[in-house]
Amino acid sequence: MSSLRSDICEWLGATDSEEDSEALTNECVSICQMYNLTAKDLQYKWEAFSYGKAQTIFRFTRESAADLKARIQREIQAKNASSVSKSTATGFTRGKLANSAKFVGVNAKGLTGPLKAAAQPPKALLGGMTSVPVKLQHDFDGPIASSSRVTFVGQKEVRQNRAYRYMYETLGERSETLDTQLDGFGELILKHYRDVGQLGHPGGFSEGSCVVVGRIVLDAEVSGPGVKLNDQSLILEASRAHGDGLRVPLQLAPDLKIRGGYKGLGGVGLFPGAVVALKGRNGGGGYFIASEILAIPPMPASPAPPSNVAASFDMCIACGPFTPDVNFDYKPWNTLISNLKASKPAVVMLLGPFVDATHTLIQDGMVDETPSDIFKRQFIAPLRDFLSQSPTSTVLLVPSVKDIISDHAVFPQCELDDEFRGDPRIRLLPNPARFSLNGISFAVCSVDVLYHLRKEEYFRRGEEVDSIVCEPEAASDPMSNLSRYVLQQRSFYPIFPVSLDVAHEVNLDVSHSAELRVAESPDDSGPDVMVLPSRLKHFSKVVDNSVVVNPSYLTKGTYATLSYSGQGTGFPKDRISADIARLS
């Protein structure tokens, strides 16, 4: 008797029937030989399989052998599939894998040249040689600046914390994040409006007035598809701490008052997800009627920096797309980089998309380069050339959720991988990003939040009470109001839930909304400069205590220039000059 057979017999022991024992032993020998296992291996696999199903170890039978054989086969198939997915391409790939021939889909219909060859089934699957991915070059042979003209201070968290695993959030994580946001605003309201005392329950019957804090929600049953907020579709959602997480229908009184807002605004903007503080009561009619809206306190201004002429700097800000949807010539970007080489600004900030995943030629497979090669050729090489001519400049790159070179296609989004840096003076920033240059704070986001707010906004007018008077009077035009919502809500994307028709532009991950904060805490000062690119008309204006810039898209022929005068007195907003420039 062979050693394998004797070991199996020893493990199985005696059975009721000698015929069954022989058949079972033969089956076990066959399994061991088929999958290159020892008798001990087979025993351990059965014990793990049996205990995993029933928390106990059953006797091994012929039926058990069939189940275990199927289990072993599934494990091998899963292992092989994982190995193939790592070494070969099965479709269109985002992120750093887009740097090789794996970028191309297996359907080569309509393709020509190198792309068609790359789109064929990998030779490794046909018994041939494996494909060799294109290697990104990290060499830098240009002059390294001994010192930059600006001092950059960014977020301290490491990239691994921002490169979180998405599509794994649970309902509990989402609700906890939303509750934390409401509770934080509740504390802010109590601190700012000292006569409030304590927050009330919007669903509880009350004869007198109370102040409640909650989130505006659109009543989907009252409103049809595509209908915006209105007086009849308002619902107030409370946190579990101050309202048991209830949703209560909301009515705004005809003589509504707006308390604590900027004088001259004439009302308040509401949208799904907006956090509001309301004064009113629930008289038992199944709804909360608000007689007064308490404006969310504005973000305080940052302290005035000391006068220092050496702190002065100039900056260029441009946002993608950087090439029209009909070609990959990048003509607008080439024009801009020529201007940069002539003007040599201290800082160049570019916001994605750099290689747009929604570009017509990419979606149709009509390109013969990988996305990484396009990015290196169109951006890294020209930027390195610019830095060789202006060695004390700094370049900042902020991705977009549309960037095919990013392997993190959700918002908030981590920065591009280090392999795309190309130069030590090129800094890769997350989306959104908060940082400072020579002490001037910036808040930057590449998602078109202004357009999304404009689509969802419901402006409710009311009588102003105890308003904040400022000189000059607070800007009340539509673009200023949209920007003010971002500042007051302390969030780069205060809308929730995202409207279905624009959800693909955001890919919002609610459980990581803490990364969307405009400031570290609600009490912190607002950014000195806030950059919010949008398809809406370009602008540059002072909103509350911040300079807000919408450079629009470079394909529209516009970008922004900014300069800061270190010499002088006053708040940063008074020493920052921002203008919209046109490509020549």
XYZ file of C-alpha atoms in Angstrom:
584
model
C 0.000 0.000 0.000
C 1.365 3.418 -0.981
C 2.258 5.946 1.672
C -0.519 8.344 0.489
C -3.138 5.610 0.590
C -2.062 4.378 4.029
C -2.110 7.926 5.414
C -5.649 8.429 4.088
C -6.808 5.109 5.554
C -5.315 6.064 8.917
C -7.174 9.384 8.839
C -10.530 7.921 7.762
C -10.434 4.943 10.112
C -12.928 2.088 9.896
C -16.361 2.458 8.285
C -19.526 0.376 8.465
C -19.008 -1.105 4.996
C -15.720 -2.292 3.548
C -17.004 -1.430 0.078
C -17.817 2.145 1.099
C -14.428 2.440 2.809
C -12.599 1.384 -0.358
C -14.615 3.750 -2.548
C -14.053 6.679 -0.175
C -10.319 5.964 0.023
C -10.075 5.833 -3.778
C -11.911 9.146 -4.029
C -9.538 10.777 -1.512
C -6.475 9.445 -3.339
C -7.877 10.841 -6.585
C -8.430 14.299 -5.032
C -4.925 14.377 -3.536
C -3.300 13.393 -6.815
C -5.418 15.830 -8.824
C -4.623 18.844 -6.633
C -1.149 17.808 -5.418
C -2.184 17.420 -1.776
C -0.968 15.205 1.059
C -3.348 13.308 3.297
C -2.753 15.880 6.042
C -3.544 18.726 3.595
C -6.813 17.038 2.712
C -7.655 16.514 6.373
C -6.974 20.157 7.265
C -9.018 21.413 4.314
C -11.986 19.258 5.346
C -11.786 20.376 8.969
C -11.670 24.041 7.934
C -14.531 23.552 5.466
C -16.709 21.631 7.922
C -16.099 23.940 10.880
C -16.674 27.012 8.728
C -20.138 25.781 7.732
C -21.468 24.310 10.983
C -19.005 25.276 13.730
C -18.248 21.554 14.213
C -16.230 18.874 12.428
C -18.351 16.120 10.835
C -17.236 12.655 9.742
C -15.824 12.571 6.219
C -18.119 10.710 3.759
C -18.428 10.262 -0.014
C -20.871 13.201 -0.111
C -18.319 15.236 1.849
C -15.672 14.358 -0.719
C -17.785 15.814 -3.539
C -18.411 19.052 -1.602
C -14.750 19.426 -0.643
C -13.602 18.770 -4.218
C -15.899 21.533 -5.483
C -14.568 23.880 -2.778
C -10.935 23.217 -3.727
C -11.753 23.788 -7.398
C -13.385 27.157 -6.616
C -10.351 28.254 -4.592
C -8.010 27.429 -7.461
C -10.203 29.254 -9.996
C -10.371 32.343 -7.771
C -6.597 32.328 -7.319
C -6.020 31.996 -11.058
C -8.488 34.788 -11.820
C -6.733 37.086 -9.346
C -3.365 36.287 -10.902
C -4.634 36.977 -14.419
C -6.228 40.267 -13.401
C -2.906 41.487 -12.033
C -0.824 40.513 -15.039
C -3.174 41.069 -17.991
C -5.739 43.615 -19.085
C -9.417 42.819 -19.261
C -10.759 46.244 -20.128
C -10.487 49.997 -19.770
C -8.340 50.912 -16.762
C -8.121 54.084 -14.677
C -5.193 55.345 -12.650
C -1.611 54.229 -12.704
C -2.413 51.028 -14.625
C -3.437 53.318 -17.476
C 0.275 53.864 -18.006
C 0.615 50.631 -19.991
C -1.009 48.788 -22.832
C -3.508 47.564 -20.228
C -5.293 50.875 -20.759
C -6.820 49.567 -23.971
C -10.027 47.509 -24.018
C -10.137 44.036 -25.555
C -12.513 45.246 -28.286
C -10.267 46.420 -31.126
C -13.083 47.236 -33.534
C -12.422 50.480 -35.373
C -8.870 50.835 -34.016
C -5.679 51.024 -36.013
C -1.949 50.993 -35.463
C -0.438 50.402 -32.021
C -3.798 50.686 -30.279
C -5.303 47.834 -32.315
C -2.327 45.635 -31.542
C -2.556 46.456 -27.850
C -6.280 45.733 -27.840
C -5.832 42.102 -28.875
C -6.120 39.358 -26.201
C -2.898 39.205 -24.147
C -0.422 36.689 -25.527
C 0.062 35.278 -22.047
C -3.419 33.796 -22.308
C -2.559 32.181 -25.635
C 0.646 30.592 -24.486
C 2.867 33.352 -25.829
C 5.049 35.939 -24.131
C 3.582 38.294 -21.568
C 3.075 41.940 -22.451
C 5.567 44.415 -21.001
C 4.018 47.542 -19.480
C 5.352 50.966 -20.357
C 7.624 52.189 -17.598
C 7.117 55.719 -16.317
C 10.291 57.737 -16.173
C 11.062 59.545 -12.921
C 14.396 60.978 -13.960
C 14.870 64.718 -13.647
C 17.713 66.355 -15.470
C 16.697 70.011 -15.161
C 18.077 72.540 -12.687
C 16.682 72.190 -9.160
C 15.717 75.449 -7.479
C 17.771 76.185 -4.416
C 14.782 78.012 -2.901
C 11.253 78.738 -4.041
C 9.761 82.183 -4.086
C 6.910 80.958 -1.872
C 6.617 78.898 1.283
C 4.073 76.131 0.811
C 2.280 74.593 3.790
C -0.193 71.809 3.016
C -2.290 69.272 4.874
C -0.278 67.059 7.196
C -2.120 63.793 6.591
C -0.293 61.209 4.526
C -1.656 60.103 1.166
C -2.684 56.679 2.470
C -5.349 58.306 4.673
C -6.882 60.085 1.692
C -6.597 57.093 -0.641
C -9.382 55.322 1.199
C -11.309 52.321 -0.121
C -14.547 53.605 -1.564
C -17.848 51.776 -2.212
C -17.417 50.102 1.182
C -19.333 52.619 3.288
C -22.233 51.377 5.396
C -25.515 53.084 6.247
C -24.272 53.437 9.816
C -21.158 55.305 8.705
C -23.190 57.628 6.477
C -25.726 58.455 9.185
C -23.002 59.005 11.785
C -21.191 61.411 9.467
C -24.375 63.372 8.749
C -25.274 63.475 12.453
C -21.824 64.716 13.405
C -22.187 67.547 10.923
C -25.547 68.623 12.374
C -24.312 68.428 15.963
C -21.294 70.555 15.072
C -23.519 73.261 13.623
C -25.749 73.012 16.684
C -22.801 73.891 18.904
C -21.892 76.760 16.560
C -25.434 78.191 16.769
C -25.512 77.971 20.572
C -22.150 79.695 20.794
C -23.088 82.487 18.375
C -26.688 83.135 19.464
C -26.230 83.165 23.222
C -29.911 83.859 23.961
C -31.004 80.542 22.448
C -30.350 78.545 25.599
C -30.777 75.038 24.236
C -31.889 73.385 21.032
C -35.405 71.992 20.715
C -36.933 68.905 19.117
C -38.663 69.757 15.795
C -41.046 66.809 16.133
C -42.095 67.493 19.711
C -45.287 69.378 20.558
C -44.553 72.810 22.028
C -46.731 75.776 22.897
C -43.846 78.224 22.871
C -41.130 78.846 20.304
C -37.872 76.930 20.262
C -34.748 76.894 18.107
C -33.974 73.752 16.117
C -31.057 72.819 13.886
C -31.529 70.455 10.986
C -30.887 69.637 7.348
C -33.157 70.701 4.496
C -34.568 67.738 2.566
C -36.706 67.724 -0.564
C -40.089 66.025 -0.120
C -40.010 63.601 -3.050
C -43.673 62.605 -2.597
C -44.941 66.171 -2.964
C -42.504 67.098 -5.725
C -42.319 65.394 -9.074
C -39.050 64.357 -10.762
C -36.823 67.299 -11.609
C -38.755 69.713 -9.345
C -36.712 72.098 -7.221
C -37.302 73.092 -3.631
C -40.316 75.253 -2.898
C -42.463 76.201 0.092
C -44.578 73.048 -0.258
C -41.700 70.535 -0.546
C -39.570 71.401 2.486
C -38.681 68.792 5.089
C -36.417 69.278 8.098
C -34.186 66.381 9.119
C -32.870 66.462 12.686
C -29.919 64.648 14.201
C -30.407 61.726 16.559
C -29.081 63.792 19.474
C -31.496 66.738 19.048
C -34.426 65.209 17.196
C -34.227 61.417 17.201
C -33.230 61.565 13.537
C -36.816 62.437 12.542
C -37.889 64.111 9.333
C -40.590 66.702 9.917
C -42.513 68.674 7.243
C -41.418 72.309 7.345
C -43.500 75.401 6.720
C -42.096 78.912 6.526
C -44.314 81.651 7.910
C -45.531 84.323 5.464
C -43.916 87.016 7.629
C -40.621 85.113 7.865
C -37.723 86.969 9.460
C -34.018 86.484 8.669
C -31.918 87.040 11.775
C -28.163 87.626 11.927
C -27.449 87.676 8.191
C -25.579 90.278 6.167
C -27.635 93.429 5.654
C -28.885 93.857 2.118
C -29.055 90.199 1.097
C -32.841 90.251 1.399
C -33.278 86.569 2.154
C -31.627 83.192 2.553
C -30.782 80.418 0.100
C -32.050 76.866 0.706
C -31.105 73.644 -1.075
C -31.117 69.917 -0.271
C -28.467 69.292 2.363
C -28.313 72.868 3.664
C -27.953 73.031 7.448
C -30.322 75.621 8.922
C -31.252 77.003 12.334
C -34.933 77.815 12.699
C -37.034 79.448 15.388
C -40.638 78.309 15.558
C -42.845 75.624 17.013
C -44.627 72.356 16.347
C -48.207 72.895 17.373
C -49.131 69.259 16.994
C -50.241 69.520 13.398
C -47.537 67.212 12.158
C -45.220 69.935 10.890
C -42.794 72.554 12.198
C -43.653 76.138 11.310
C -40.671 78.515 11.298
C -41.205 82.173 12.020
C -37.513 83.019 11.917
C -34.366 81.739 10.226
C -31.159 82.220 12.185
C -28.406 82.772 9.645
C -25.386 80.494 9.954
C -22.571 82.669 11.356
C -20.075 83.754 8.682
C -16.522 82.463 8.849
C -14.297 85.005 10.611
C -11.583 86.780 8.705
C -8.032 85.554 9.074
C -5.742 87.874 11.024
C -3.921 90.569 9.115
C -0.418 89.368 8.158
C 2.553 91.592 8.951
C 3.928 93.819 6.262
C 6.720 91.999 4.423
C 7.633 92.849 0.871
C 9.424 89.501 0.503
C 6.093 87.711 0.999
C 4.674 89.072 -2.244
C 3.991 86.583 -5.022
C 2.037 86.201 -8.251
C 0.068 83.199 -9.403
C -1.630 81.710 -12.441
C -4.733 79.499 -12.031
C -6.176 77.398 -14.851
C -8.776 74.646 -14.892
C -9.374 71.825 -17.335
C -10.513 70.529 -19.693
C -7.323 71.663 -21.396
C -8.240 70.458 -24.885
C -11.473 70.560 -26.888
C -13.626 67.462 -27.096
C -12.823 66.949 -30.778
C -9.054 66.428 -30.572
C -6.057 65.845 -28.333
C -4.020 68.787 -29.616
C -4.188 70.651 -26.267
C -3.979 73.943 -28.155
C -5.376 76.101 -25.275
C -2.858 74.537 -22.877
C 0.039 75.048 -25.291
C -0.920 78.710 -25.584
C -1.042 79.067 -21.807
C 2.322 77.383 -21.227
C 3.873 79.831 -23.723
C 2.423 82.707 -21.699
C 3.786 81.183 -18.495
C 7.293 80.961 -19.924
C 7.099 84.657 -20.730
C 5.569 85.866 -17.433
C 7.289 83.335 -15.084
C 4.780 83.491 -12.182
C 5.917 82.257 -8.773
C 3.071 79.739 -8.604
C 1.154 77.872 -11.292
C -1.929 75.984 -10.144
C -3.658 73.622 -12.564
C -6.935 71.865 -11.805
C -8.078 68.786 -13.709
C -9.350 67.078 -15.673
C -5.993 66.717 -17.403
C -6.883 63.610 -19.418
C -10.675 63.549 -19.338
C -12.267 60.099 -19.110
C -15.388 61.526 -20.779
C -13.456 62.854 -23.782
C -15.057 61.657 -27.010
C -11.861 60.219 -28.453
C -11.120 58.239 -25.294
C -14.639 56.871 -25.047
C -14.534 55.838 -28.711
C -11.062 54.290 -28.358
C -9.611 56.600 -31.018
C -6.258 57.233 -29.317
C -2.937 55.522 -29.880
C -1.312 56.542 -26.568
C -1.957 55.483 -23.011
C -3.454 58.172 -20.722
C -0.211 58.310 -18.736
C 1.813 58.909 -21.878
C -0.581 61.685 -22.887
C -0.241 63.286 -19.449
C 3.550 63.054 -19.456
C 3.875 64.427 -22.971
C 1.299 67.197 -22.699
C 1.856 68.326 -19.090
C 4.951 67.004 -17.340
C 7.361 67.694 -20.207
C 6.130 71.301 -20.810
C 6.043 72.018 -17.067
C 9.601 70.762 -16.642
C 10.608 72.992 -19.511
C 8.866 75.930 -17.797
C 10.588 75.157 -14.487
C 13.964 75.004 -16.200
C 13.379 78.600 -17.356
C 11.833 79.699 -14.052
C 13.670 77.583 -11.450
C 12.183 79.364 -8.392
C 8.565 78.706 -9.421
C 6.225 76.100 -7.939
C 3.562 74.070 -9.737
C 0.447 72.739 -7.973
C -1.687 70.001 -9.566
C -5.219 69.232 -8.342
C -7.001 66.246 -9.973
C -10.614 65.878 -11.038
C -12.936 62.909 -10.581
C -13.026 62.833 -14.395
C -9.265 62.258 -14.656
C -8.540 58.860 -16.134
C -4.988 59.013 -14.768
C -6.376 59.047 -11.217
C -7.088 55.697 -9.569
C -9.403 57.391 -7.055
C -12.579 58.380 -8.891
C -14.662 59.608 -5.932
C -15.015 62.894 -4.065
C -13.202 63.702 -1.801
C -10.325 62.532 -3.961
C -6.694 61.862 -3.073
C -3.860 63.389 -5.056
C -2.341 61.780 -8.130
C 0.196 59.041 -7.559
C 3.819 60.118 -7.038
C 4.824 58.535 -10.331
C 3.136 61.461 -12.083
C 5.166 64.115 -10.273
C 8.039 64.367 -12.748
C 9.807 67.147 -10.809
C 10.349 67.930 -7.109
C 8.895 71.410 -7.653
C 5.608 69.947 -8.864
C 3.322 69.384 -5.878
C 0.414 66.947 -6.103
C -2.626 68.041 -4.087
C -5.885 66.274 -3.198
C -9.324 67.383 -4.357
C -10.429 69.434 -2.497
C -7.261 70.975 -1.099
C -6.447 73.424 1.674
C -2.983 74.975 1.853
C -1.163 78.259 2.354
C 1.383 80.220 0.329
C 3.474 82.700 2.302
C 0.799 82.638 5.000
C -2.126 83.249 2.623
C -4.663 80.436 2.954
C -6.241 78.785 -0.101
C -9.245 76.486 -0.504
C -9.476 74.776 -3.884
C -11.944 72.337 -5.432
C -12.284 71.077 -9.019
C -15.931 69.899 -8.711
C -18.433 72.357 -10.224
C -20.240 73.029 -6.951
C -21.440 76.495 -8.065
C -23.415 75.084 -10.988
C -24.881 72.327 -8.844
C -25.954 74.861 -6.196
C -27.499 77.074 -8.866
C -29.603 74.132 -10.064
C -30.873 73.316 -6.556
C -31.131 76.780 -4.970
C -34.418 78.109 -3.601
C -34.037 81.712 -2.454
C -36.547 82.619 0.256
C -36.976 86.278 0.990
C -37.752 87.632 4.440
C -37.498 90.613 6.726
C -33.956 91.259 7.948
C -33.497 91.415 11.726
C -30.306 92.130 13.706
C -28.329 92.112 10.450
C -24.565 92.350 10.131
C -23.604 95.733 8.703
C -20.348 95.870 6.810
C -18.510 98.375 4.629
C -18.710 98.071 1.724
C -22.098 96.388 1.687
C -21.993 92.614 1.266
C -22.252 91.472 -2.343
C -25.707 90.060 -3.093
C -25.438 89.026 -6.736
C -26.198 85.389 -7.632
C -22.547 84.291 -7.953
C -21.666 85.837 -4.585
C -24.627 84.089 -2.942
C -23.584 80.705 -4.364
C -20.041 81.204 -3.085
C -21.399 82.321 0.280
C -23.290 79.036 0.671
C -19.986 77.143 0.445
C -18.410 79.408 3.059
C -21.355 79.424 5.477
C -21.924 75.673 5.255
C -18.163 75.136 5.764
C -18.199 72.501 3.042
C -16.818 72.274 -0.489
C -19.962 70.337 -1.415
C -22.900 71.114 0.921
C -25.565 69.457 -1.274
C -27.043 66.157 -0.088
C -28.210 64.029 -1.693
C -26.596 64.799 -5.026
C -29.072 65.311 -7.849
C -29.168 62.266 -10.114
C -28.493 64.243 -13.309
C -25.130 65.493 -11.982
C -24.194 62.637 -9.623
C -21.648 61.298 -12.133
C -19.766 64.612 -11.901
C -19.245 64.211 -8.150
C -19.242 60.538 -7.112
C -19.734 61.770 -3.553
C -18.512 59.543 -0.712
C -20.635 60.736 2.216
C -18.798 58.815 4.937
C -15.614 60.794 4.165
C -17.323 64.201 4.137
C -14.947 65.395 6.855
C -12.384 65.832 4.051
C -14.758 68.349 2.416
C -14.447 70.876 5.238
C -13.446 74.354 4.108
C -11.818 74.850 7.519
C -10.624 72.450 10.195
C -13.388 73.496 12.598
C -16.529 75.695 12.286
C -14.865 78.381 14.434
C -11.759 78.665 12.240
C -11.251 81.613 9.938
C -12.274 81.328 6.326
C -9.810 80.925 3.444
C -8.210 84.061 2.076
C -8.633 82.723 -1.462
C -11.204 80.189 -2.616
C -10.969 78.740 -6.129
C -14.199 77.208 -7.475
C -14.035 76.507 -11.222
C -17.430 76.339 -12.897
C -19.141 76.245 -16.278
C -20.979 79.375 -15.092
C -19.620 82.754 -16.145
C -16.104 83.420 -14.896
C -15.654 85.920 -12.086
C -13.344 87.174 -9.369
C -14.846 88.969 -6.381
C -14.679 89.427 -2.636
C -17.335 87.424 -0.795
C -17.509 88.122 2.938
C -13.836 87.820 3.972
C -12.564 85.726 1.057
C -11.482 86.367 -2.515
C -13.455 83.881 -4.620
C -12.231 83.042 -8.114
C -13.960 81.118 -10.888
C -11.443 80.919 -13.745
C -13.927 78.853 -15.810
C -12.418 76.282 -18.206
C -9.316 76.803 -20.286
C -11.163 75.463 -23.337
C -13.357 78.568 -23.020
C -10.237 80.685 -23.337
C -10.071 82.046 -19.775
C -7.834 81.600 -16.745
C -7.094 83.622 -13.606
C -4.125 85.615 -12.421
C -3.606 86.518 -8.784
C -1.088 88.683 -6.981
C -0.503 89.261 -3.299
C 1.181 92.354 -1.965
C 3.155 91.490 1.137
C 3.875 95.121 1.842
C 1.055 97.024 3.467
C -1.551 96.720 6.193
C -5.041 95.323 6.362
C -6.647 91.959 5.868
C -5.467 89.614 3.100
C -8.576 90.271 0.984
C -7.495 93.919 0.759
C -3.985 92.978 -0.424
C -4.960 90.328 -2.966
C -5.713 91.226 -6.558
C -7.355 88.603 -8.786
C -8.279 89.049 -12.434
C -9.668 86.924 -15.245
C -7.356 86.790 -18.255
C -8.010 85.569 -21.790
C -5.761 83.459 -23.944
C -4.209 85.557 -26.644
